[in-house]
Backbone as JSON, one array per atom type, in Angstrom:
{
  "sequence": "MTEPNTVADEVHPTGQPPYFWRDENRFVPTEVARGGWGPSLSGHVVGGLLGWAVERAVDDPQLQPARLTVDLPRPTAPEPMEVCTTVHHDRRRLRLVEAVIVQGGTPVARASALFLRRGPQPEGHVWSHEVRMPPLPVTDDGSHPTLFLRTYGWGSEIQNPDPAWGHAPGPKYTWLHETRPLIDGEALTPFARAAMAADITASIANWGTGGLQFINVDYTLTLSRLPRGPYLGLASLTHSSHDGVANGSAVLVDGTGPVGACVSVAIAQPGFNPPSAGSVP",
  "N": [[0.38, -17.02, -31.76], [2.94, -16.85, -30.5], [6.17, -17.01, -31.9], [7.76, -20.12, -32.79], [10.21, -21.62, -30.6], [10.98, -19.38, -29.15], [11.14, -16.98, -26.46], [8.44, -15.86, -24.65], [7.48, -12.47, -23.99], [5.46, -10.83, -23.19], [3.52, -8.64, -21.1], [1.73, -9.34, -18.18], [-1.7, -8.51, -17.49], [-1.91, -7.65, -14.8], [0.43, -6.4, -14.37], [2.58, -7.97, -13.89], [4.31, -10.47, -15.58], [3.22, -13.83, -16.36], [4.68, -17.07, -15.6], [4.36, -18.85, -17.68], [2.85, -18.7, -20.9], [-0.16, -19.81, -22.42], [-0.42, -21.45, -25.48], [-2.46, -22.72, -27.41], [-1.97, -26.1, -27.36], [0.51, -25.86, -26.29], [3.04, -24.65, -24.0], [4.46, -21.62, -23.38], [7.37, -20.33, -22.21], [8.07, -17.39, -20.26], [10.36, -14.61, -19.89], [10.88, -14.37, -17.15], [10.88, -16.92, -16.21], [13.35, -18.05, -16.28], [16.2, -19.58, -14.7], [18.89, -19.9, -12.25], [21.05, -21.23, -13.28], [22.51, -20.79, -15.82], [21.04, -20.41, -19.14], [18.72, -21.96, -18.9], [15.41, -23.01, -17.75], [14.07, -22.22, -14.51], [14.08, -24.65, -11.91], [11.9, -24.62, -10.2], [9.71, -23.58, -11.59], [9.43, -25.44, -13.59], [8.84, -27.74, -12.06], [6.48, -26.76, -10.95], [4.79, -26.58, -13.2], [4.6, -29.29, -13.88], [3.37, -30.22, -11.53], [0.94, -28.85, -11.75], [-0.09, -30.17, -13.99], [-0.41, -32.91, -13.18], [-2.28, -32.58, -11.19], [-4.54, -31.79, -12.57], [-5.32, -34.16, -13.63], [-6.8, -35.46, -11.79], [-9.96, -35.7, -10.65], [-11.43, -36.01, -8.39], [-12.32, -34.57, -5.45], [-11.8, -35.61, -2.94], [-9.48, -36.97, -3.04], [-6.35, -36.71, -1.88], [-3.43, -34.92, -2.67], [-0.52, -36.51, -2.02], [2.12, -37.15, -2.48], [4.74, -35.97, -4.52], [7.09, -36.46, -6.97], [9.69, -35.03, -8.68], [11.61, -35.24, -11.52], [14.56, -34.0, -12.88], [16.32, -34.44, -15.31], [17.71, -33.17, -17.36], [18.57, -29.88, -18.62], [15.81, -27.64, -18.94], [14.89, -26.02, -21.74], [14.47, -22.52, -22.62], [12.08, -22.55, -24.31], [9.1, -23.28, -26.28], [6.87, -25.84, -25.01], [5.33, -29.06, -24.47], [3.01, -30.83, -22.38], [2.42, -34.01, -21.21], [0.17, -36.29, -19.73], [-0.39, -39.25, -17.79], [-2.47, -41.66, -16.33], [-1.61, -44.11, -14.19], [-2.45, -45.85, -12.15], [-5.67, -46.27, -10.88], [-7.45, -46.48, -8.28], [-9.7, -47.28, -5.55], [-8.74, -46.03, -3.2], [-6.49, -44.68, -3.98], [-4.64, -42.84, -6.47], [-2.35, -42.9, -9.09], [-0.31, -40.83, -10.9], [1.4, -39.74, -13.81], [3.41, -37.2, -15.28], [4.88, -35.66, -18.12], [7.22, -33.45, -19.49], [7.76, -32.29, -22.71], [10.02, -31.32, -25.21], [10.65, -30.43, -28.48], [10.06, -33.04, -29.28], [11.43, -34.58, -27.43], [11.58, -35.94, -24.18], [12.11, -33.93, -21.31], [11.74, -33.47, -18.64], [10.08, -34.96, -15.85], [7.34, -36.11, -13.78], [6.06, -37.91, -10.99], [3.11, -38.58, -9.29], [1.31, -39.23, -6.32], [-1.91, -39.7, -5.2], [-4.02, -39.82, -2.41], [-6.92, -41.14, -0.76], [-8.81, -39.16, 1.44], [-9.67, -39.7, 4.91], [-11.02, -40.83, 8.12], [-9.2, -39.53, 10.89], [-6.81, -41.27, 12.82], [-6.98, -41.97, 16.37], [-5.02, -40.68, 19.14], [-1.56, -39.64, 19.72], [1.24, -38.84, 17.79], [4.7, -38.59, 17.96], [6.58, -35.77, 16.83], [9.2, -33.85, 15.39], [9.71, -30.59, 16.6], [9.15, -27.63, 14.76], [10.47, -24.48, 14.36], [9.89, -21.56, 12.9], [11.34, -18.49, 11.6], [9.7, -15.31, 12.06], [7.23, -14.07, 9.72], [8.46, -11.67, 7.42], [7.78, -8.22, 7.83], [6.55, -4.98, 6.89], [6.91, -1.51, 7.96], [4.3, -0.6, 8.26], [2.97, -2.85, 8.93], [2.16, -4.59, 6.96], [2.69, -7.4, 4.74], [5.56, -7.7, 2.74], [6.0, -8.02, -0.85], [7.08, -11.12, -1.93], [9.15, -12.63, -4.13], [9.35, -15.81, -5.5], [11.58, -16.76, -6.97], [13.63, -15.1, -6.23], [14.02, -15.37, -3.59], [16.14, -16.12, -1.91], [18.72, -15.05, -2.3], [20.3, -13.45, -0.75], [18.83, -11.27, 0.1], [17.9, -9.09, 2.61], [15.33, -8.56, 3.64], [13.87, -10.73, 2.84], [15.15, -12.81, 3.95], [15.46, -13.01, 6.99], [16.92, -14.47, 8.8], [19.95, -14.42, 10.46], [21.97, -16.21, 9.92], [22.05, -16.67, 7.27], [23.62, -16.62, 4.01], [27.1, -16.61, 3.8], [27.72, -17.79, 6.16], [27.83, -20.59, 8.44], [25.14, -22.84, 9.45], [21.63, -23.63, 10.07], [19.12, -23.08, 7.51], [16.37, -20.96, 6.72], [13.37, -20.0, 5.08], [10.77, -17.84, 3.95], [8.27, -18.04, 1.52], [6.54, -16.4, -1.05], [4.66, -16.6, -3.69], [3.91, -14.45, -6.21], [3.15, -14.12, -8.83], [1.3, -15.38, -11.71], [1.45, -18.88, -12.5], [0.61, -19.99, -14.95], [-0.73, -18.09, -17.55], [-3.76, -16.45, -16.88], [-4.76, -18.32, -15.09], [-5.51, -19.22, -11.77], [-3.22, -19.72, -9.09], [-2.97, -22.81, -7.64], [-3.17, -24.32, -4.33], [-1.69, -26.75, -4.32], [-0.02, -26.55, -6.6], [1.44, -24.33, -5.8], [2.82, -25.42, -3.62], [4.29, -27.37, -4.97], [6.04, -25.79, -6.44], [7.43, -24.48, -4.41], [8.79, -26.59, -3.18], [11.02, -27.17, -4.72], [12.96, -25.44, -3.83], [14.17, -26.61, -1.73], [16.67, -27.81, -2.27], [18.33, -25.59, -2.42], [18.29, -24.34, 0.17], [19.12, -26.44, 1.75], [21.6, -27.18, 0.77], [23.23, -24.98, 0.68], [26.25, -23.52, 1.53], [29.34, -22.45, 3.15], [30.7, -21.73, 0.89], [28.76, -20.73, -0.75], [26.16, -21.68, -3.06], [26.75, -24.69, -4.45], [25.78, -26.96, -5.57], [23.7, -28.51, -7.92], [20.26, -29.04, -8.42], [18.85, -32.21, -9.14], [16.68, -33.8, -8.77], [13.58, -33.74, -6.89], [11.48, -34.44, -4.08], [8.25, -34.02, -2.85], [6.23, -34.29, -0.02], [2.97, -34.4, 1.35], [0.75, -33.91, 4.04], [-1.55, -32.55, 4.15], [-3.21, -30.05, 2.13], [-1.56, -26.91, 1.73], [-2.46, -23.82, 3.36], [-3.3, -20.49, 2.53], [-1.21, -17.8, 1.15], [1.48, -17.85, 1.86], [4.35, -19.83, 2.17], [6.65, -21.74, 4.06], [10.05, -22.87, 4.46], [12.12, -24.98, 6.3], [15.34, -25.95, 6.73], [16.52, -29.26, 7.26], [18.36, -31.49, 7.03], [21.62, -32.21, 5.63], [23.75, -33.95, 3.47], [26.74, -34.84, 1.9], [29.05, -36.26, -0.37], [31.89, -36.78, -2.37], [30.92, -35.12, -4.38], [28.19, -35.64, -4.6], [25.01, -34.97, -3.34], [22.45, -34.84, -0.82], [19.51, -33.46, 0.63], [17.16, -32.23, 3.1], [14.01, -30.78, 4.08], [11.49, -29.17, 6.09], [8.19, -28.39, 5.21], [6.06, -25.67, 5.69], [2.97, -23.93, 6.41], [1.14, -20.95, 7.29], [0.04, -21.91, 9.62], [1.43, -24.1, 10.54], [3.45, -27.17, 10.18], [3.1, -28.92, 7.08], [4.16, -30.81, 5.46], [7.0, -32.52, 3.98], [10.2, -32.24, 2.34], [12.57, -33.56, 0.04], [15.68, -33.45, -1.59], [17.87, -34.33, -4.31], [21.14, -33.77, -5.41], [23.88, -32.67, -7.52], [27.35, -31.82, -7.62], [28.16, -28.62, -8.86], [29.55, -25.73, -10.24], [28.97, -22.16, -10.75], [26.52, -20.96, -10.13], [24.3, -18.38, -10.6], [22.0, -16.43, -9.97], [19.31, -14.41, -11.32], [19.27, -10.94, -10.49], [17.27, -9.22, -8.0], [16.41, -6.82, -8.99], [16.31, -7.25, -11.71], [14.13, -8.72, -12.26], [11.01, -8.49, -13.68]],
  "CA": [[0.63, -16.11, -30.64], [4.37, -16.66, -30.31], [6.96, -17.78, -32.84], [8.39, -21.27, -32.16], [11.58, -21.53, -30.08], [11.25, -18.05, -28.61], [10.64, -16.76, -25.11], [7.42, -14.82, -24.64], [7.85, -11.38, -23.09], [4.32, -9.96, -22.96], [3.29, -8.32, -19.7], [0.43, -9.74, -17.67], [-2.51, -7.32, -17.17], [-1.69, -7.18, -13.44], [1.73, -5.74, -14.31], [3.6, -9.0, -13.77], [4.08, -11.56, -16.53], [3.19, -15.17, -15.79], [5.84, -17.87, -15.99], [4.06, -19.48, -18.97], [1.68, -18.37, -21.68], [-0.75, -20.92, -23.14], [-0.54, -21.3, -26.93], [-3.14, -23.96, -27.73], [-1.5, -27.21, -26.52], [1.89, -25.62, -25.88], [3.3, -23.69, -22.94], [5.58, -20.78, -23.82], [7.93, -19.67, -21.02], [8.44, -15.99, -20.34], [11.73, -14.33, -19.45], [11.03, -14.54, -15.7], [10.96, -18.35, -15.88], [14.74, -18.48, -16.29], [16.75, -19.87, -13.39], [20.22, -19.41, -11.9], [22.1, -22.1, -13.82], [22.59, -20.57, -17.26], [19.82, -19.94, -19.81], [17.61, -22.89, -18.75], [14.33, -22.58, -16.88], [14.2, -22.53, -13.09], [13.46, -25.91, -11.54], [10.63, -24.47, -9.49], [8.61, -23.39, -12.54], [9.27, -26.74, -14.24], [8.09, -28.56, -11.12], [5.14, -26.21, -10.82], [4.01, -26.97, -14.37], [4.31, -30.71, -13.75], [2.37, -30.34, -10.49], [-0.33, -28.38, -12.34], [-0.57, -31.18, -14.92], [-0.92, -34.11, -12.5], [-3.48, -32.21, -10.43], [-5.66, -31.74, -13.5], [-5.72, -35.52, -13.97], [-7.56, -35.99, -10.64], [-11.21, -34.94, -10.56], [-12.1, -36.36, -7.13], [-11.8, -33.65, -4.43], [-11.42, -36.33, -1.73], [-8.15, -37.53, -3.23], [-5.35, -35.77, -1.36], [-2.07, -35.07, -3.2], [0.29, -36.92, -0.88], [3.54, -37.22, -2.84], [5.12, -35.56, -5.87], [8.52, -36.58, -7.25], [10.03, -34.34, -9.93], [12.92, -35.59, -12.05], [15.1, -32.95, -13.76], [17.52, -35.07, -15.84], [18.42, -32.3, -18.3], [18.03, -28.52, -18.57], [14.62, -27.33, -19.73], [15.24, -24.84, -22.52], [13.46, -21.46, -22.66], [11.38, -22.74, -25.59], [7.77, -23.87, -26.09], [6.87, -27.23, -24.56], [4.06, -29.73, -24.26], [2.96, -31.65, -21.17], [1.59, -35.2, -21.38], [-0.13, -36.96, -18.47], [-0.88, -40.63, -17.84], [-2.91, -42.24, -15.06], [-1.12, -45.49, -14.16], [-3.3, -46.63, -11.26], [-6.86, -45.55, -10.42], [-8.12, -47.38, -7.36], [-10.63, -46.59, -4.66], [-8.08, -45.21, -2.19], [-5.31, -43.99, -4.48], [-4.45, -42.63, -7.9], [-0.95, -42.64, -9.42], [-0.32, -40.07, -12.15], [2.7, -39.31, -14.33], [3.4, -36.1, -16.25], [6.15, -35.53, -18.82], [7.41, -32.26, -20.32], [8.42, -32.65, -23.97], [10.47, -30.22, -26.07], [11.22, -30.94, -29.72], [9.88, -34.47, -29.34], [12.27, -35.24, -26.44], [11.23, -35.67, -22.78], [13.16, -33.2, -20.61], [11.45, -33.52, -17.2], [8.88, -35.76, -15.58], [6.92, -36.16, -12.38], [5.14, -38.95, -10.55], [2.34, -38.07, -8.16], [0.42, -40.17, -5.66], [-3.05, -39.09, -4.52], [-4.63, -40.75, -1.47], [-8.25, -40.72, -0.33], [-8.91, -38.71, 2.82], [-10.55, -40.5, 5.75], [-10.96, -40.48, 9.55], [-7.88, -39.46, 11.5], [-6.71, -42.16, 13.99], [-6.81, -41.34, 17.67], [-3.68, -40.77, 19.71], [-0.58, -38.63, 19.36], [2.49, -39.35, 17.24], [5.73, -37.59, 18.17], [7.19, -35.16, 15.65], [10.16, -32.81, 15.73], [9.14, -29.24, 16.57], [9.75, -26.72, 13.79], [10.28, -23.07, 14.73], [10.24, -20.69, 11.79], [11.39, -17.06, 11.88], [8.42, -14.69, 11.71], [7.11, -13.48, 8.4], [8.95, -10.29, 7.38], [6.71, -7.24, 7.67], [6.97, -3.6, 6.72], [6.59, -0.65, 9.11], [2.86, -0.45, 8.43], [2.41, -4.12, 9.34], [1.8, -5.44, 5.84], [3.74, -8.28, 4.25], [6.09, -7.29, 1.44], [5.92, -9.0, -1.91], [8.24, -11.99, -1.99], [9.21, -13.42, -5.35], [9.93, -17.12, -5.2], [12.87, -16.95, -7.6], [14.66, -14.26, -5.63], [13.82, -15.41, -2.14], [17.26, -16.47, -1.05], [20.03, -14.71, -2.83], [20.95, -12.49, 0.12], [17.98, -10.14, 0.42], [17.67, -9.06, 4.06], [13.91, -8.58, 4.0], [13.32, -12.04, 2.58], [15.92, -13.8, 4.71], [15.83, -12.35, 8.23], [17.81, -15.3, 9.58], [21.31, -13.89, 10.32], [22.91, -17.25, 9.5], [22.03, -16.82, 5.82], [24.79, -16.09, 3.33], [28.27, -17.47, 3.8], [27.94, -18.33, 7.49], [27.19, -21.89, 8.62], [23.93, -22.84, 10.25], [20.42, -24.01, 9.32], [18.53, -22.02, 6.69], [14.92, -20.86, 6.71], [12.88, -18.97, 4.18], [9.35, -17.71, 3.66], [8.05, -17.86, 0.09], [5.24, -15.88, -1.46], [4.64, -16.5, -5.14], [2.95, -13.39, -6.51], [2.78, -14.07, -10.24], [0.67, -16.63, -12.15], [2.25, -19.91, -13.16], [0.1, -20.0, -16.32], [-1.56, -16.9, -17.74], [-5.2, -16.61, -16.8], [-5.15, -19.36, -14.15], [-5.11, -18.99, -10.38], [-2.24, -20.67, -8.57], [-3.61, -23.67, -6.65], [-2.29, -24.65, -3.21], [-0.76, -27.83, -4.66], [1.0, -26.01, -7.5], [2.29, -23.46, -4.98], [3.72, -26.29, -2.86], [5.21, -28.01, -5.91], [7.06, -24.81, -6.78], [8.25, -24.2, -3.23], [9.61, -27.74, -2.81], [12.28, -27.13, -5.46], [13.9, -24.6, -3.11], [14.83, -27.45, -0.73], [18.08, -27.98, -2.63], [19.08, -24.36, -2.14], [18.5, -24.07, 1.6], [19.81, -27.57, 2.38], [22.95, -27.35, 0.23], [23.98, -23.71, 0.7], [27.29, -23.56, 2.55], [30.25, -21.31, 3.25], [31.1, -21.36, -0.47], [27.58, -20.44, -1.53], [25.44, -22.84, -3.57], [27.6, -25.37, -5.42], [25.13, -28.21, -5.98], [22.52, -28.28, -8.75], [19.18, -29.98, -8.17], [18.5, -33.14, -10.21], [15.3, -34.22, -8.51], [13.09, -33.46, -5.54], [10.22, -35.08, -3.7], [7.39, -33.29, -1.91], [5.17, -35.07, 0.6], [1.99, -33.53, 1.99], [-0.32, -34.51, 4.83], [-2.73, -31.77, 3.74], [-2.88, -28.92, 1.27], [-1.25, -25.7, 2.5], [-3.45, -22.75, 3.36], [-2.75, -19.15, 2.46], [-0.21, -17.57, 0.1], [2.86, -17.94, 2.34], [4.89, -21.13, 2.51], [7.97, -21.65, 4.65], [10.91, -24.04, 4.43], [13.16, -25.04, 7.33], [16.24, -27.04, 6.37], [16.69, -30.27, 8.3], [19.58, -32.29, 6.9], [22.46, -32.16, 4.43], [24.81, -34.94, 3.41], [27.37, -34.84, 0.58], [30.35, -36.91, -0.51], [32.33, -36.98, -3.75], [30.12, -34.33, -5.31], [26.78, -36.06, -4.61], [24.4, -34.43, -2.13], [21.01, -34.89, -0.58], [19.11, -32.57, 1.71], [15.74, -32.29, 3.41], [13.43, -29.6, 4.74], [10.09, -29.21, 6.47], [7.35, -27.39, 4.55], [5.03, -25.17, 6.6], [2.2, -22.75, 6.05], [1.03, -20.03, 8.41], [-0.47, -22.56, 10.83], [2.3, -25.17, 10.98], [3.97, -28.09, 9.17], [2.16, -29.6, 6.2], [4.82, -31.86, 4.7], [8.45, -32.56, 3.98], [10.8, -32.23, 1.01], [13.91, -34.13, -0.07], [16.26, -33.21, -2.9], [19.14, -34.95, -4.66], [21.87, -32.78, -6.22], [25.24, -33.0, -7.91], [28.2, -30.64, -7.54], [28.31, -27.82, -10.08], [29.76, -24.31, -9.98], [28.35, -21.24, -11.71], [25.19, -20.48, -9.78], [24.25, -16.93, -10.76], [20.59, -16.1, -10.16], [18.99, -13.01, -11.68], [19.1, -10.03, -9.35], [15.88, -8.83, -7.76], [16.08, -5.68, -9.84], [16.17, -7.65, -13.09], [12.88, -9.45, -12.42], [9.92, -7.52, -13.86]],
  "C": [[2.11, -15.81, -30.51], [5.12, -17.52, -31.31], [7.64, -18.94, -32.12], [9.81, -20.95, -31.71], [11.95, -20.12, -29.64], [10.68, -17.98, -27.21], [9.64, -15.62, -25.15], [7.8, -13.73, -23.66], [6.69, -10.41, -22.87], [4.12, -9.76, -21.47], [1.87, -8.7, -19.31], [-0.37, -8.49, -17.31], [-2.3, -6.8, -15.76], [-0.38, -6.41, -13.31], [2.86, -6.71, -14.18], [3.33, -10.1, -14.79], [3.96, -12.88, -15.82], [4.49, -15.89, -16.15], [5.64, -18.52, -17.35], [2.82, -18.85, -19.59], [1.16, -19.65, -22.34], [-0.85, -20.56, -24.61], [-1.1, -22.61, -27.45], [-2.63, -25.07, -26.82], [-0.07, -27.01, -26.02], [1.93, -24.6, -24.73], [4.57, -22.93, -23.32], [6.13, -20.04, -22.61], [8.24, -18.2, -21.28], [9.84, -15.81, -19.77], [11.92, -14.61, -17.96], [11.09, -16.0, -15.28], [12.39, -18.86, -15.86], [15.25, -18.65, -14.86], [18.16, -19.35, -13.21], [21.36, -20.24, -12.44], [22.13, -21.94, -15.34], [21.24, -20.18, -17.84], [18.61, -20.85, -19.63], [16.57, -22.35, -17.78], [14.61, -22.99, -15.44], [13.47, -23.83, -12.77], [12.11, -25.73, -10.89], [9.47, -24.21, -10.44], [8.37, -24.67, -13.33], [8.45, -27.67, -13.34], [6.67, -28.07, -10.93], [4.25, -26.61, -11.98], [3.66, -28.46, -14.32], [3.27, -30.96, -12.66], [0.99, -29.92, -10.97], [-0.93, -29.48, -13.21], [-1.13, -32.4, -14.2], [-2.18, -33.79, -11.72], [-4.71, -32.2, -11.32], [-6.15, -33.14, -13.88], [-6.56, -36.17, -12.87], [-8.79, -35.13, -10.44], [-12.0, -35.24, -9.3], [-11.54, -35.48, -6.02], [-11.39, -34.36, -3.14], [-10.07, -37.03, -1.87], [-7.11, -36.46, -2.91], [-4.02, -35.97, -2.09], [-1.1, -35.32, -2.06], [1.78, -36.96, -1.2], [3.73, -36.81, -4.29], [6.63, -35.69, -5.98], [8.79, -36.0, -8.62], [11.45, -34.71, -10.32], [13.34, -34.53, -13.07], [16.4, -33.45, -14.39], [18.32, -34.21, -16.81], [17.83, -30.9, -18.21], [16.78, -28.38, -19.46], [14.86, -26.0, -20.43], [14.13, -23.79, -22.46], [12.74, -21.45, -24.01], [10.01, -23.35, -25.32], [7.86, -25.36, -25.76], [5.45, -27.75, -24.49], [4.16, -30.58, -23.0], [1.97, -32.78, -21.4], [1.38, -35.87, -20.03], [-0.69, -38.35, -18.71], [-1.28, -41.06, -16.45], [-2.52, -43.71, -15.07], [-1.95, -46.39, -13.26], [-4.45, -45.75, -10.8], [-7.69, -46.52, -9.59], [-8.96, -46.58, -6.38], [-9.92, -45.63, -3.72], [-6.84, -44.49, -2.72], [-5.37, -43.82, -5.99], [-3.0, -42.24, -8.13], [-0.9, -42.03, -10.81], [1.11, -39.69, -12.52], [2.5, -38.17, -15.32], [4.8, -35.95, -16.82], [6.15, -34.23, -19.61], [8.25, -32.65, -21.53], [8.78, -31.39, -24.74], [11.13, -30.82, -27.32], [11.12, -32.45, -29.83], [10.67, -35.25, -28.31], [11.79, -34.93, -25.03], [12.41, -34.99, -22.06], [12.95, -33.19, -19.1], [10.18, -34.33, -17.01], [8.58, -35.74, -14.09], [5.99, -37.34, -12.18], [4.43, -38.45, -9.31], [1.4, -39.14, -7.64], [-0.66, -39.39, -4.92], [-3.72, -40.16, -3.66], [-5.98, -40.21, -0.99], [-8.23, -40.31, 1.15], [-9.89, -39.58, 3.58], [-10.43, -40.08, 7.19], [-9.52, -40.49, 10.05], [-7.82, -40.38, 12.71], [-6.53, -41.37, 15.27], [-5.37, -41.49, 18.14], [-2.77, -39.68, 19.18], [0.7, -39.3, 18.9], [3.54, -38.26, 17.37], [6.26, -37.06, 16.85], [8.12, -34.04, 16.12], [9.52, -31.43, 15.6], [9.9, -28.36, 15.57], [9.43, -25.29, 14.21], [10.81, -22.2, 13.6], [10.45, -19.26, 12.27], [10.07, -16.42, 11.46], [8.42, -14.19, 10.27], [7.67, -12.06, 8.42], [7.79, -9.33, 7.13], [7.32, -5.86, 7.5], [6.53, -2.79, 7.93], [5.09, -0.52, 9.34], [2.17, -1.78, 8.76], [2.03, -5.05, 8.21], [2.98, -6.32, 5.43], [4.25, -7.77, 2.92], [5.92, -8.38, 0.41], [7.21, -9.81, -1.96], [8.17, -12.8, -3.28], [9.93, -14.72, -5.05], [11.33, -17.25, -5.77], [13.96, -16.13, -6.94], [14.62, -14.32, -4.11], [15.12, -15.48, -1.37], [18.62, -16.12, -1.58], [20.67, -13.59, -2.03], [20.11, -11.3, 0.5], [17.62, -10.16, 1.91], [16.2, -9.22, 4.4], [13.32, -9.96, 3.8], [14.04, -13.13, 3.35], [16.38, -13.18, 6.03], [16.77, -13.17, 9.09], [19.26, -14.83, 9.41], [22.32, -14.93, 9.87], [22.97, -17.39, 7.99], [23.3, -16.21, 5.22], [25.94, -17.06, 3.41], [28.59, -18.03, 5.18], [27.27, -19.7, 7.61], [25.92, -21.78, 9.45], [22.73, -23.21, 9.41], [19.82, -22.81, 8.6], [17.01, -22.11, 6.74], [14.53, -19.82, 5.67], [11.36, -19.01, 4.1], [9.21, -17.39, 2.18], [6.64, -17.34, -0.15], [5.27, -15.68, -2.97], [3.54, -15.54, -5.56], [2.53, -13.32, -7.97], [2.13, -15.39, -10.65], [1.7, -17.6, -12.7], [1.91, -19.94, -14.64], [-0.86, -18.83, -16.47], [-3.04, -17.25, -17.66], [-5.68, -17.66, -15.83], [-4.64, -19.03, -12.75], [-4.15, -20.08, -9.94], [-2.89, -21.49, -7.47], [-2.65, -23.94, -5.49], [-1.27, -25.75, -3.55], [0.33, -27.33, -5.6], [1.96, -25.09, -6.74], [3.29, -24.3, -4.18], [4.73, -26.97, -3.77], [6.34, -27.07, -6.31], [7.99, -24.57, -5.6], [9.21, -25.34, -2.93], [10.95, -27.75, -3.53], [13.35, -26.36, -4.7], [14.63, -25.39, -2.02], [16.32, -27.59, -1.01], [18.91, -26.76, -2.27], [19.33, -24.19, -0.65], [19.24, -25.21, 2.28], [21.27, -27.64, 1.97], [23.78, -26.07, 0.21], [24.98, -23.75, 1.85], [28.17, -22.34, 2.53], [30.78, -20.87, 1.89], [29.93, -20.99, -1.34], [26.87, -21.72, -1.94], [26.26, -23.47, -4.69], [27.08, -26.76, -5.77], [23.88, -27.86, -6.78], [21.52, -29.41, -8.54], [18.96, -30.9, -9.37], [17.16, -33.81, -9.98], [14.88, -33.73, -7.13], [11.76, -34.15, -5.34], [9.53, -34.24, -2.64], [6.39, -34.28, -1.34], [4.26, -34.12, 1.37], [1.01, -34.35, 2.81], [-1.64, -33.78, 4.6], [-2.27, -30.67, 2.82], [-2.56, -27.69, 2.12], [-2.36, -24.67, 2.36], [-2.75, -21.4, 3.3], [-1.63, -19.03, 1.44], [1.23, -17.76, 0.54], [3.22, -19.38, 2.69], [6.3, -20.95, 3.05], [8.71, -22.97, 4.51], [11.95, -23.91, 5.54], [14.06, -26.21, 7.0], [16.44, -27.97, 7.55], [18.04, -30.97, 8.21], [20.32, -31.94, 5.61], [23.52, -33.24, 4.56], [25.4, -34.91, 2.0], [28.75, -35.47, 0.65], [30.66, -37.08, -1.99], [31.42, -36.29, -4.75], [28.67, -34.73, -5.43], [26.16, -35.65, -3.29], [22.93, -34.79, -2.04], [20.7, -34.0, 0.61], [17.61, -32.65, 1.92], [15.3, -31.02, 4.12], [11.99, -29.9, 5.12], [9.36, -28.09, 5.73], [6.23, -26.98, 5.51], [4.19, -24.12, 5.9], [2.06, -21.89, 7.29], [0.57, -20.68, 9.7], [0.41, -23.71, 11.3], [2.74, -26.08, 9.86], [2.86, -28.76, 8.37], [2.82, -30.73, 5.43], [6.32, -31.77, 4.82], [8.95, -32.64, 2.54], [12.2, -32.83, 1.09], [14.41, -33.84, -1.48], [17.55, -34.0, -3.06], [19.84, -34.01, -5.63], [23.27, -33.29, -6.52], [26.06, -31.73, -7.95], [28.3, -29.94, -8.89], [28.54, -26.37, -9.69], [28.92, -23.47, -10.94], [26.95, -20.79, -11.39], [25.18, -18.96, -9.8], [22.82, -16.51, -11.03], [20.4, -14.66, -10.61], [18.84, -12.17, -10.43], [17.65, -9.65, -9.21], [15.47, -7.7, -8.68], [15.84, -6.05, -11.28], [14.87, -8.39, -13.34], [11.75, -8.46, -12.56], [8.88, -7.66, -12.78]]
}
C-alpha cells in the first residue's frame, strides 16, 4: 500500500484523510498527523493510537477505562509504526494494560491503562470544584462549526472565544471536536477521543505571555465515565514551573459536565510552530 518510511497522503472518502492508514500490522501516518514541534507526529495522535490499542485489549464492556498514562520520551517520526499490547493484570475488578509504539525496532512511545469494573454508586455527596466552561461556539444559523483538534488553540477566534487566550495571562479553556478518523475505516470511540484531547492539557496549562514554550513529555488522563457526544472541553486548573520543568492540570468535560481530569509534565523548549488552519486538508 505505502512504501516504507514514507508519509501516506491519500484522501479519505469523506474528503478528510485519517491520521493513520492501516497497512497489515503497521500504521502509516498521514501528513495531517504532524505536530507543532518540527517534523514529528503530534502527541495527541500518538496518544490516541495508544488509547485505541489498550481499549482493544479489553473485551468486557463493564470494565471502565479509568486511567491512561502516555509517555512520550522521544519524537515519533512520520514513518510506519507497529503497536504492541500486553495485559499485565487481569483480575475481577481491574485490568492493567500496556501498549508500546515501535519504529524501526525501537520503542518510541508507550501507555499504561487501568480499567475498573463498574458497580453501584455510593450514597451521599462529595464536594468538587465547580467548572464553568465558555459556551460552544456556534454559527449564525445555530450550528456548530467544525473544530479540528490540531488547530484548536493557535489563536482562532471561533475556536477560542475566551478573550484571555493568546499572549494575555489568565486561565485557558477550549472546546475540541475531532472530525477526522484516527484510523482509516474505524469510528472514533469515546475513549480514543478523550485520549487525544488529554494531550492538549500541556498547551492550555503551559501557555503564557511568551506563547507555548514547554513541550509535553507525558500526560495522564483519568475518567469517572466515558464522555458522551463529539465535543470535549478542557478547563485549565494549575500550572507550576521552575528551572525549565513544568506540570499542569485541567478538567475534562463533555456537553453535560466534568468526566475526568488531566495532568501533563513538560520541559522547556522553544520553536513551537503549529501548522496553520489553512494548511490542514
